[in-house]
Amino acid sequence: MMKPSLVKGTRDFGPAVMLKRKFIINTIETVFKKYGFMPFETPALEQLDTLTGKYGNEGDQLVFKILDSGDFAANCDEETWALKSSKKIAPKLTEKGLRYDLTVPLARYVAMNRNEITFPFKRYQMQPVWRADRPQRGRYREFWQCDIDCIGSDSLINEAELLTIADLIFSQLGLNVTLHLNHRKLIEAIATKFNIGDKFNAFVGLIDKLDKVEFKTLTPEFKELGLSDEQATALQKILLLLPFNEESIAIVKDNLNDLEQATVGCDTLSELAKYINVSKLNSPICLNLSLARGLDYYTGCIIEIKANSVNMGSISGGGRYDNLTGVFGLPGVSGIGISFGIDRIYDVMEELNLFSDLAQTDVKAILCHMDEQGRLYNYNLANQLRNEGLAIEVYPDIKKLPKQFEYAEKKGIALVIITGNDEIESGQLSYKNIKTKQQGKIDKNELSTFISTISHI
Amino acid sequence: MMKPSLVKGTRDFGPAVMLKRKFIINTIETVFKKYGFMPFETPALEQLDTLTGKYGNEGDQLVFKILDSGDFAANCDEETWALKSSKKIAPKLTEKGLRYDLTVPLARYVAMNRNEITFPFKRYQMQPVWRADRPQRGRYREFWQCDIDCIGSDSLINEAELLTIADLIFSQLGLNVTLHLNHRKLIEAIATKFNIGDKFNAFVGLIDKLDKVEFKTLTPEFKELGLSDEQATALQKILLLLPFNEESIAIVKDNLNDLEQATVGCDTLSELAKYINVSKLNSPICLNLSLARGLDYYTGCIIEIKANSVNMGSISGGGRYDNLTGVFGLPGVSGIGISFGIDRIYDVMEELNLFSDLAQTDVKAILCHMDEQGRLYNYNLANQLRNEGLAIEVYPDIKKLPKQFEYAEKKGIALVIITGNDEIESGQLSYKNIKTKQQGKIDKNELSTFISTISHI
């Protein structure tokens, strides 16, 4: 007899958790569809050569690899085998891996189906991804990504639409967020202004830390990159959060001495601001020059969304990329995308108690009974009520009523109908409202109307 | 530059396919919820010792195994390593595998969470499973299962409910099916009647073939199991398809000489017939004594559903099991479940052209323009229309109108709105109905009402 267990870093989602996850997913999907984005899915398994070399050395290590079927040892020459080195032999044992994100499979799909796809290709994709990471609080080996991308259009209307979509989603989820916006060219301009030269990556790495630590704790490290005290002070001022509007863009332009990169970035943001101005966003949107994520691939606007009053980092992020499919032989395809972290959004909403209004079940009434005759009567009645559009349960077994009530209460079913011999004869069914404790009789012909008026627990 | 490809036996699902799959999945899910079944999901990765030993030797071979992270070679002793045998070394390299079906993970979950679960546990689960099978037409290495089970109740009302649910789903999908029903005890009674003894498995294997081949082609093999010519004729008669009702059950009882096993099976079916009689099923339901699938685990009723007038085998099947969780240390848990094969249902519906009424998109109108001014106007207008509940696209780029119309047509958007300078000034927007070719002008304040009346392409 074995004691079963889960794989470390993975989770079962029982009904209570699933209902909350589905609420998030359905809310997101409904908004996506309103904007003409289409559903899309890729397989969990990808060729290893599709996956590797896309996520950096560290990422490659985190790809789950599938052991080849058949006689893998035979595929390895004697000499290599004799080394008994996991690193050398692994490539002989495996040619498939598990999806690590949704972007690389999308790029592969676009490259493979370039002639069939209608561009601009507006797709969304909500699927799990897997990473052989060390599990810890909030970090899982299987987690859900929800990506929305528009590929094959470089119009800034897409940036505006994605920001509007994100704003709408979070406001419908009841989650207060702030939208952060930056542009790659502005980071480059800052680097130019402070003569960062070939230390660009180190500089960006430092800037990226500023959402977690105060500027002054990083001052020594900025100095190591060659900044004087005065320059550090100037940098800190430049990186201050501003509301996203024309006035702020002008300040940035001025701060960056009208460097050419700054002009390009600011002009792009000005163009975008025209659309944002008419978007009537619910959330504040700010220009955050210290937003420096994903500079390996983002070439234009960079977007990050943070929940207000929760210490969780970003719950959504994205940006413009100009070379999505180049690595798969299709250069010059521009796109923009945002990824919503379902698991993080879930955690934040749970922390803020935002699921409290969610019904535990669609079922408003359960039909109970004391004997076989009552059960058959209820079975028939339930099917009639379902035909009228209601979600109904019949308690399946013949057990004592308190046991049946307990089931109703645990499942969050608001109304219990009790069918005994008297009830069958008179057509007047007994009911008990689990929430209000109200009891009484109801004519079976009025039951469906009555159930419709009951609110969930 | 690499030429990207899919892993053999896996598929991308582009938007057109996804919409059809979602139609199937949503239809199924809506019915499940109406009967009080709750959503549930398990991880793709399971411990190998959870998976192995549950699907027979052949099944064990088909489980995809994940290569351990880290230095797996070090975990293997020198002697075993030197053998260079894939079979001997594989267990040292891997301790995790991919989900092979949804039943074993469910059993694991129930065993692990027995104290928190509300029984009867009515759950549904729709997730992909993976099998390292040889890919062929209609057989994939990644495919979707959709399981519904009621665990912890031995009432036959559950059998009736699942049959009703299946009937409702297929009728809502527009798919004509026949429900097939059998009981394990009846197969046992047949084996007893013909003195099959310890050749039960071989006997069942033959009977199971009868949905593909005629009886007479198997007669020699039945004879090998000890049946005389007369007995073979008697067997053929017993296995004839009957409508599922009291009369047929009486015939079966009579055919099987009132053997004790037959009495148990027939009494169970009689009890079930009471519920089926009041279920007003849309599909024919028949008693099929040659239905002999899954006898490794089914202990009571066996269910199979076949599409009429399509050569596809079963598209759904299930049954009653009395020892789901025994292997995980929780004996005596009875349940019943049905599995819907999403991929097969999809293939059948495609073959029968049942998706032809499905809209290609929720978007009824796209807003087009010739310049920046028109685009900004349209962006604003689109957001207003979306606020009124409509799904709307704005063509993102500034391109020639025929290019924009082509996009609309390819995406299946029925109505094109064209905003030029005259339109902005007058508030009278130009429109073109892609389907009817009708063109005209519409006041912008009447646009949302107008769009609501447009039917999809």
Tab-separated table of N, CA and C in Angstrom, chain B residues 85-213:
chain	number	residue	atom	x	y	z
B	85	SER	N	22.198	-0.421	-20.019
B	85	SER	CA	20.853	-0.894	-20.353
B	85	SER	C	19.819	0.185	-20.032
B	86	SER	N	19.113	0.642	-21.070
B	86	SER	CA	18.109	1.698	-20.867
B	86	SER	C	17.087	1.274	-19.824
B	87	LYS	N	16.684	0.008	-19.896
B	87	LYS	CA	15.621	-0.481	-19.031
B	87	LYS	C	16.044	-0.451	-17.563
B	88	LYS	N	17.277	-0.858	-17.313
B	88	LYS	CA	17.753	-0.931	-15.923
B	88	LYS	C	18.053	0.454	-15.368
B	89	ILE	N	18.487	1.342	-16.245
B	89	ILE	CA	18.943	2.650	-15.766
B	89	ILE	C	17.798	3.657	-15.654
B	90	ALA	N	16.789	3.501	-16.507
B	90	ALA	CA	15.684	4.468	-16.523
B	90	ALA	C	15.142	4.784	-15.121
B	91	PRO	N	14.891	3.767	-14.278
B	91	PRO	CA	14.337	4.084	-12.949
B	91	PRO	C	15.255	4.970	-12.100
B	92	LYS	N	16.551	4.995	-12.438
B	92	LYS	CA	17.481	5.839	-11.676
B	92	LYS	C	17.434	7.288	-12.171
B	93	LEU	N	16.888	7.488	-13.362
B	93	LEU	CA	16.968	8.798	-14.004
B	93	LEU	C	15.713	9.630	-13.807
B	94	THR	N	14.656	8.982	-13.346
B	94	THR	CA	13.359	9.653	-13.394
B	94	THR	C	12.454	9.206	-12.242
B	95	GLU	N	11.792	10.161	-11.634
B	95	GLU	CA	10.828	9.822	-10.584
B	95	GLU	C	9.475	10.497	-10.797
B	96	LYS	N	9.363	11.243	-11.908
B	96	LYS	CA	8.105	11.914	-12.203
B	96	LYS	C	7.624	11.550	-13.603
B	97	GLY	N	6.314	11.567	-13.810
B	97	GLY	CA	5.778	11.283	-15.126
B	97	GLY	C	4.610	12.204	-15.435
B	98	LEU	N	4.164	12.181	-16.704
B	98	LEU	CA	3.019	13.008	-17.095
B	98	LEU	C	1.727	12.228	-16.902
B	99	ARG	N	0.713	12.917	-16.446
B	99	ARG	CA	-0.639	12.378	-16.274
B	99	ARG	C	-1.038	11.528	-17.480
B	100	TYR	N	-1.498	10.293	-17.222
B	100	TYR	CA	-1.835	9.349	-18.280
B	100	TYR	C	-3.355	9.288	-18.466
B	101	ASP	N	-4.077	9.552	-17.400
B	101	ASP	CA	-5.536	9.677	-17.471
B	101	ASP	C	-5.972	10.574	-16.306
B	102	LEU	N	-7.291	10.738	-16.133
B	102	LEU	CA	-7.765	11.605	-15.050
B	102	LEU	C	-8.262	10.807	-13.849
B	103	THR	N	-8.331	9.476	-14.000
B	103	THR	CA	-8.906	8.649	-12.949
B	103	THR	C	-7.926	8.414	-11.807
B	104	VAL	N	-6.693	8.064	-12.151
B	104	VAL	CA	-5.697	7.799	-11.113
B	104	VAL	C	-5.398	9.062	-10.296
B	105	PRO	N	-5.220	10.227	-10.954
B	105	PRO	CA	-5.034	11.442	-10.141
B	105	PRO	C	-6.230	11.738	-9.232
B	106	LEU	N	-7.450	11.460	-9.729
B	106	LEU	CA	-8.637	11.650	-8.889
B	106	LEU	C	-8.568	10.745	-7.669
B	107	ALA	N	-8.221	9.468	-7.903
B	107	ALA	CA	-8.131	8.516	-6.797
B	107	ALA	C	-7.081	8.981	-5.781
B	108	ARG	N	-5.945	9.446	-6.287
B	108	ARG	CA	-4.899	9.956	-5.393
B	108	ARG	C	-5.412	11.120	-4.556
B	109	TYR	N	-6.130	12.033	-5.230
B	109	TYR	CA	-6.659	13.206	-4.529
B	109	TYR	C	-7.652	12.802	-3.437
B	110	VAL	N	-8.545	11.883	-3.786
B	110	VAL	CA	-9.564	11.463	-2.819
B	110	VAL	C	-8.893	10.796	-1.619
B	111	ALA	N	-7.895	9.941	-1.886
B	111	ALA	CA	-7.199	9.271	-0.789
B	111	ALA	C	-6.468	10.289	0.084
B	112	MET	N	-5.868	11.299	-0.535
B	112	MET	CA	-5.083	12.281	0.226
B	112	MET	C	-5.950	13.275	0.993
B	113	ASN	N	-7.172	13.512	0.503
B	113	ASN	CA	-8.022	14.561	1.085
B	113	ASN	C	-9.334	14.022	1.635
B	114	ARG	N	-9.321	12.738	2.003
B	114	ARG	CA	-10.558	12.076	2.407
B	114	ARG	C	-11.295	12.822	3.514
B	115	ASN	N	-10.555	13.500	4.407
B	115	ASN	CA	-11.200	14.153	5.550
B	115	ASN	C	-11.763	15.536	5.227
B	116	GLU	N	-11.319	16.120	4.130
B	116	GLU	CA	-11.806	17.466	3.773
B	116	GLU	C	-12.917	17.425	2.731
B	117	ILE	N	-12.999	16.318	1.986
B	117	ILE	CA	-13.957	16.255	0.882
B	117	ILE	C	-15.380	16.058	1.397
B	118	THR	N	-16.340	16.755	0.793
B	118	THR	CA	-17.752	16.524	1.068
B	118	THR	C	-18.236	15.404	0.156
B	119	PHE	N	-18.604	14.284	0.747
B	119	PHE	CA	-19.130	13.158	-0.044
B	119	PHE	C	-20.636	13.173	-0.023
B	120	PRO	N	-21.325	12.702	-1.055
B	120	PRO	CA	-20.763	12.263	-2.337
B	120	PRO	C	-20.030	13.407	-3.052
B	121	PHE	N	-18.857	13.073	-3.564
B	121	PHE	CA	-17.994	14.056	-4.226
B	121	PHE	C	-18.326	14.048	-5.716
B	122	LYS	N	-18.985	15.110	-6.164
B	122	LYS	CA	-19.396	15.192	-7.575
B	122	LYS	C	-18.461	16.160	-8.275
B	123	ARG	N	-17.530	15.625	-9.050
B	123	ARG	CA	-16.558	16.521	-9.687
B	123	ARG	C	-16.489	16.259	-11.188
B	124	TYR	N	-16.123	17.310	-11.936
B	124	TYR	CA	-15.748	17.106	-13.334
B	124	TYR	C	-14.352	17.646	-13.548
B	125	GLN	N	-13.679	17.126	-14.550
B	125	GLN	CA	-12.286	17.466	-14.802
B	125	GLN	C	-12.056	17.398	-16.311
B	126	MET	N	-11.553	18.479	-16.880
B	126	MET	CA	-11.312	18.547	-18.325
B	126	MET	C	-9.879	18.974	-18.533
B	127	GLN	N	-8.999	18.046	-18.803
B	127	GLN	CA	-7.580	18.368	-18.931
B	127	GLN	C	-6.926	17.436	-19.945
B	128	PRO	N	-5.774	17.861	-20.479
B	128	PRO	CA	-5.057	16.968	-21.398
B	128	PRO	C	-4.384	15.830	-20.644
B	129	VAL	N	-4.199	14.731	-21.336
B	129	VAL	CA	-3.394	13.612	-20.823
B	129	VAL	C	-2.383	13.260	-21.907
B	130	TRP	N	-1.327	12.545	-21.518
B	130	TRP	CA	-0.236	12.275	-22.452
B	130	TRP	C	0.095	10.794	-22.492
B	131	ARG	N	0.261	10.251	-23.670
B	131	ARG	CA	0.644	8.853	-23.816
B	131	ARG	C	1.679	8.724	-24.925
B	132	ALA	N	2.768	8.016	-24.629
B	132	ALA	CA	3.860	7.856	-25.593
B	132	ALA	C	3.502	6.773	-26.602
B	133	ASP	N	2.338	6.930	-27.197
B	133	ASP	CA	1.790	5.965	-28.136
B	133	ASP	C	2.312	6.259	-29.538
B	134	ARG	N	2.215	5.285	-30.419
B	134	ARG	CA	2.550	5.551	-31.809
B	134	ARG	C	1.428	6.410	-32.404
B	135	PRO	N	1.725	7.631	-32.849
B	135	PRO	CA	0.658	8.493	-33.364
B	135	PRO	C	0.059	7.916	-34.649
B	136	GLN	N	-1.229	8.012	-34.805
B	136	GLN	CA	-1.899	7.652	-36.053
B	136	GLN	C	-3.196	8.440	-36.148
B	137	ARG	N	-3.885	8.314	-37.285
B	137	ARG	CA	-5.122	9.073	-37.485
B	137	ARG	C	-6.043	8.912	-36.271
B	138	GLY	N	-6.387	10.028	-35.647
B	138	GLY	CA	-7.307	10.000	-34.514
B	138	GLY	C	-6.671	9.581	-33.200
B	139	ARG	N	-5.353	9.263	-33.231
B	139	ARG	CA	-4.687	8.943	-31.957
B	139	ARG	C	-3.525	9.900	-31.748
B	140	TYR	N	-3.576	10.633	-30.642
B	140	TYR	CA	-2.592	11.677	-30.380
B	140	TYR	C	-1.776	11.344	-29.128
B	141	ARG	N	-0.631	11.989	-29.004
B	141	ARG	CA	0.175	11.804	-27.798
B	141	ARG	C	-0.256	12.760	-26.703
B	142	GLU	N	-0.911	13.826	-27.106
B	142	GLU	CA	-1.557	14.728	-26.148
B	142	GLU	C	-3.013	14.826	-26.554
B	143	PHE	N	-3.918	14.418	-25.684
B	143	PHE	CA	-5.335	14.570	-26.013
B	143	PHE	C	-6.120	14.898	-24.748
B	144	TRP	N	-7.350	15.376	-24.945
B	144	TRP	CA	-8.151	15.885	-23.828
B	144	TRP	C	-9.125	14.832	-23.317
B	145	GLN	N	-9.137	14.642	-22.008
B	145	GLN	CA	-10.200	13.849	-21.425
B	145	GLN	C	-11.116	14.792	-20.671
B	146	CYS	N	-12.358	14.384	-20.581
B	146	CYS	CA	-13.332	15.160	-19.835
B	146	CYS	C	-14.113	14.157	-19.014
B	147	ASP	N	-13.800	14.093	-17.734
B	147	ASP	CA	-14.379	13.070	-16.865
B	147	ASP	C	-15.362	13.684	-15.886
B	148	ILE	N	-16.431	12.949	-15.635
B	148	ILE	CA	-17.373	13.345	-14.600
B	148	ILE	C	-17.595	12.122	-13.723
B	149	ASP	N	-17.467	12.277	-12.422
B	149	ASP	CA	-17.609	11.165	-11.489
B	149	ASP	C	-18.401	11.599	-10.264
B	150	CYS	N	-19.112	10.648	-9.704
B	150	CYS	CA	-19.746	10.851	-8.403
B	150	CYS	C	-19.199	9.771	-7.481
B	151	ILE	N	-18.496	10.189	-6.446
B	151	ILE	CA	-17.761	9.258	-5.602
B	151	ILE	C	-18.331	9.250	-4.194
B	152	GLY	N	-18.548	8.035	-3.677
B	152	GLY	CA	-19.018	7.921	-2.305
B	152	GLY	C	-20.521	7.776	-2.201
B	153	SER	N	-21.150	7.323	-3.275
B	153	SER	CA	-22.581	7.006	-3.231
B	153	SER	C	-22.811	5.813	-4.133
B	154	ASP	N	-23.505	4.780	-3.628
B	154	ASP	CA	-23.753	3.627	-4.488
B	154	ASP	C	-25.177	3.619	-5.033
B	155	SER	N	-25.872	4.747	-4.886
B	155	SER	CA	-27.237	4.840	-5.392
B	155	SER	C	-27.261	4.810	-6.924
B	156	LEU	N	-28.250	4.094	-7.466
B	156	LEU	CA	-28.379	3.999	-8.924
B	156	LEU	C	-28.897	5.287	-9.552
B	157	ILE	N	-29.337	6.216	-8.712
B	157	ILE	CA	-29.753	7.504	-9.242
B	157	ILE	C	-28.565	8.170	-9.941
B	158	ASN	N	-27.363	7.846	-9.501
B	158	ASN	CA	-26.160	8.412	-10.133
B	158	ASN	C	-25.975	7.887	-11.551
B	159	GLU	N	-26.205	6.583	-11.730
B	159	GLU	CA	-26.141	6.010	-13.081
B	159	GLU	C	-27.161	6.722	-13.980
B	160	ALA	N	-28.371	6.887	-13.440
B	160	ALA	CA	-29.430	7.533	-14.223
B	160	ALA	C	-29.049	8.974	-14.566
B	161	GLU	N	-28.498	9.691	-13.585
B	161	GLU	CA	-28.115	11.094	-13.817
B	161	GLU	C	-27.021	11.198	-14.874
B	162	LEU	N	-26.020	10.318	-14.795
B	162	LEU	CA	-24.937	10.403	-15.772
B	162	LEU	C	-25.431	10.099	-17.177
B	163	LEU	N	-26.333	9.124	-17.286
B	163	LEU	CA	-26.899	8.817	-18.606
B	163	LEU	C	-27.708	10.011	-19.118
B	164	THR	N	-28.473	10.636	-18.226
B	164	THR	CA	-29.270	11.801	-18.613
B	164	THR	C	-28.362	12.957	-19.040
B	165	ILE	N	-27.291	13.148	-18.287
B	165	ILE	CA	-26.330	14.205	-18.605
B	165	ILE	C	-25.720	13.973	-19.992
B	166	ALA	N	-25.292	12.743	-20.240
B	166	ALA	CA	-24.681	12.436	-21.540
B	166	ALA	C	-25.691	12.674	-22.662
B	167	ASP	N	-26.919	12.199	-22.425
B	167	ASP	CA	-27.980	12.380	-23.427
B	167	ASP	C	-28.199	13.857	-23.736
B	168	LEU	N	-28.239	14.668	-22.685
B	168	LEU	CA	-28.482	16.105	-22.823
B	168	LEU	C	-27.340	16.775	-23.583
B	169	ILE	N	-26.124	16.405	-23.228
B	169	ILE	CA	-24.946	17.001	-23.871
B	169	ILE	C	-24.954	16.723	-25.376
B	170	PHE	N	-25.149	15.467	-25.728
B	170	PHE	CA	-25.080	15.139	-27.153
B	170	PHE	C	-26.253	15.741	-27.913
B	171	SER	N	-27.399	15.829	-27.255
B	171	SER	CA	-28.511	16.438	-27.979
B	171	SER	C	-28.258	17.943	-28.152
B	172	GLN	N	-27.622	18.573	-27.159
B	172	GLN	CA	-27.298	20.004	-27.315
B	172	GLN	C	-26.185	20.228	-28.343
B	173	LEU	N	-25.323	19.237	-28.503
B	173	LEU	CA	-24.273	19.349	-29.528
B	173	LEU	C	-24.817	19.044	-30.926
B	174	GLY	N	-26.072	18.559	-30.973
B	174	GLY	CA	-26.670	18.220	-32.261
B	174	GLY	C	-26.182	16.891	-32.807
B	175	LEU	N	-25.688	16.045	-31.912
B	175	LEU	CA	-25.077	14.788	-32.322
B	175	LEU	C	-26.012	13.636	-31.955
B	176	ASN	N	-26.427	12.849	-32.949
B	176	ASN	CA	-27.294	11.700	-32.679
B	176	ASN	C	-26.472	10.523	-32.183
B	177	VAL	N	-26.799	10.038	-30.989
B	177	VAL	CA	-26.024	8.950	-30.392
B	177	VAL	C	-26.950	7.847	-29.887
B	178	THR	N	-26.360	6.711	-29.594
B	178	THR	CA	-27.073	5.634	-28.912
B	178	THR	C	-26.348	5.308	-27.614
B	179	LEU	N	-27.109	5.214	-26.538
B	179	LEU	CA	-26.537	4.858	-25.243
B	179	LEU	C	-26.568	3.340	-25.085
B	180	HIS	N	-25.413	2.754	-24.757
B	180	HIS	CA	-25.330	1.309	-24.556
B	180	HIS	C	-25.078	1.032	-23.084
B	181	LEU	N	-25.797	0.008	-22.574
B	181	LEU	CA	-25.730	-0.281	-21.153
B	181	LEU	C	-25.508	-1.781	-20.951
B	182	ASN	N	-24.678	-2.111	-19.976
B	182	ASN	CA	-24.500	-3.505	-19.589
B	182	ASN	C	-24.190	-3.535	-18.097
B	183	HIS	N	-24.081	-4.745	-17.537
B	183	HIS	CA	-23.711	-4.888	-16.135
B	183	HIS	C	-22.694	-6.011	-16.015
B	184	ARG	N	-21.670	-5.766	-15.268
B	184	ARG	CA	-20.590	-6.745	-15.123
B	184	ARG	C	-21.117	-8.133	-14.749
B	185	LYS	N	-22.120	-8.173	-13.870
B	185	LYS	CA	-22.640	-9.453	-13.386
B	185	LYS	C	-23.260	-10.270	-14.521
B	186	LEU	N	-23.764	-9.575	-15.513
B	186	LEU	CA	-24.366	-10.296	-16.642
B	186	LEU	C	-23.280	-10.978	-17.471
B	187	ILE	N	-22.145	-10.317	-17.616
B	187	ILE	CA	-21.032	-10.937	-18.347
B	187	ILE	C	-20.520	-12.135	-17.558
B	188	GLU	N	-20.441	-11.963	-16.245
B	188	GLU	CA	-20.018	-13.090	-15.401
B	188	GLU	C	-21.006	-14.250	-15.509
B	189	ALA	N	-22.309	-13.918	-15.562
B	189	ALA	CA	-23.325	-14.961	-15.667
B	189	ALA	C	-23.179	-15.717	-16.994
B	190	ILE	N	-22.911	-14.964	-18.063
B	190	ILE	CA	-22.725	-15.605	-19.366
B	190	ILE	C	-21.537	-16.563	-19.309
B	191	ALA	N	-20.441	-16.108	-18.700
B	191	ALA	CA	-19.248	-16.957	-18.575
B	191	ALA	C	-19.570	-18.215	-17.775
B	192	THR	N	-20.360	-18.040	-16.715
B	192	THR	CA	-20.753	-19.204	-15.904
B	192	THR	C	-21.602	-20.162	-16.731
B	193	LYS	N	-22.576	-19.617	-17.441
B	193	LYS	CA	-23.495	-20.436	-18.248
B	193	LYS	C	-22.721	-21.309	-19.241
B	194	PHE	N	-21.634	-20.751	-19.806
B	194	PHE	CA	-20.894	-21.498	-20.816
B	194	PHE	C	-19.603	-22.117	-20.261
B	195	ASN	N	-19.537	-22.221	-18.938
B	195	ASN	CA	-18.410	-22.897	-18.271
B	195	ASN	C	-17.047	-22.381	-18.729
B	196	ILE	N	-16.913	-21.073	-18.780
B	196	ILE	CA	-15.667	-20.471	-19.257
B	196	ILE	C	-14.518	-20.640	-18.267
B	197	GLY	N	-14.884	-20.697	-16.972
B	197	GLY	CA	-13.882	-20.940	-15.926
B	197	GLY	C	-12.775	-19.912	-15.919
B	198	ASP	N	-11.505	-20.403	-15.942
B	198	ASP	CA	-10.385	-19.459	-15.795
B	198	ASP	C	-9.992	-18.786	-17.116
B	199	LYS	N	-10.784	-19.040	-18.160
B	199	LYS	CA	-10.508	-18.318	-19.413
B	199	LYS	C	-11.362	-17.052	-19.552
B	200	PHE	N	-11.784	-16.515	-18.398
B	200	PHE	CA	-12.690	-15.362	-18.390
B	200	PHE	C	-12.142	-14.188	-19.200
B	201	ASN	N	-10.853	-13.858	-18.976
B	201	ASN	CA	-10.286	-12.689	-19.674
B	201	ASN	C	-10.269	-12.865	-21.187
B	202	ALA	N	-9.895	-14.054	-21.641
B	202	ALA	CA	-9.882	-14.329	-23.080
B	202	ALA	C	-11.307	-14.232	-23.638
B	203	PHE	N	-12.262	-14.754	-22.889
B	203	PHE	CA	-13.672	-14.741	-23.283
B	203	PHE	C	-14.173	-13.294	-23.417
B	204	VAL	N	-13.860	-12.491	-22.417
B	204	VAL	CA	-14.270	-11.083	-22.423
B	204	VAL	C	-13.619	-10.352	-23.607
B	205	GLY	N	-12.339	-10.675	-23.850
B	205	GLY	CA	-11.628	-10.046	-24.964
B	205	GLY	C	-12.318	-10.316	-26.287
B	206	LEU	N	-12.802	-11.557	-26.480
B	206	LEU	CA	-13.531	-11.910	-27.705
B	206	LEU	C	-14.838	-11.137	-27.805
B	207	ILE	N	-15.599	-11.147	-26.711
B	207	ILE	CA	-16.899	-10.466	-26.714
B	207	ILE	C	-16.732	-8.992	-27.052
B	208	ASP	N	-15.671	-8.430	-26.502
B	208	ASP	CA	-15.413	-7.002	-26.707
B	208	ASP	C	-15.166	-6.664	-28.184
B	209	LYS	N	-14.710	-7.691	-28.929
B	209	LYS	CA	-14.431	-7.446	-30.358
B	209	LYS	C	-15.702	-7.333	-31.206
B	210	LEU	N	-16.828	-7.755	-30.608
B	210	LEU	CA	-18.047	-7.899	-31.419
B	210	LEU	C	-18.621	-6.578	-31.929
B	211	ASP	N	-18.123	-5.459	-31.390
B	211	ASP	CA	-18.643	-4.210	-31.968
B	211	ASP	C	-17.914	-3.872	-33.265
B	212	LYS	N	-16.857	-4.627	-33.553
B	212	LYS	CA	-16.120	-4.354	-34.800
B	212	LYS	C	-16.296	-5.452	-35.847
B	213	VAL	N	-16.458	-6.709	-35.390
B	213	VAL	CA	-16.561	-7.824	-36.349
B	213	VAL	C	-17.858	-8.608	-36.108
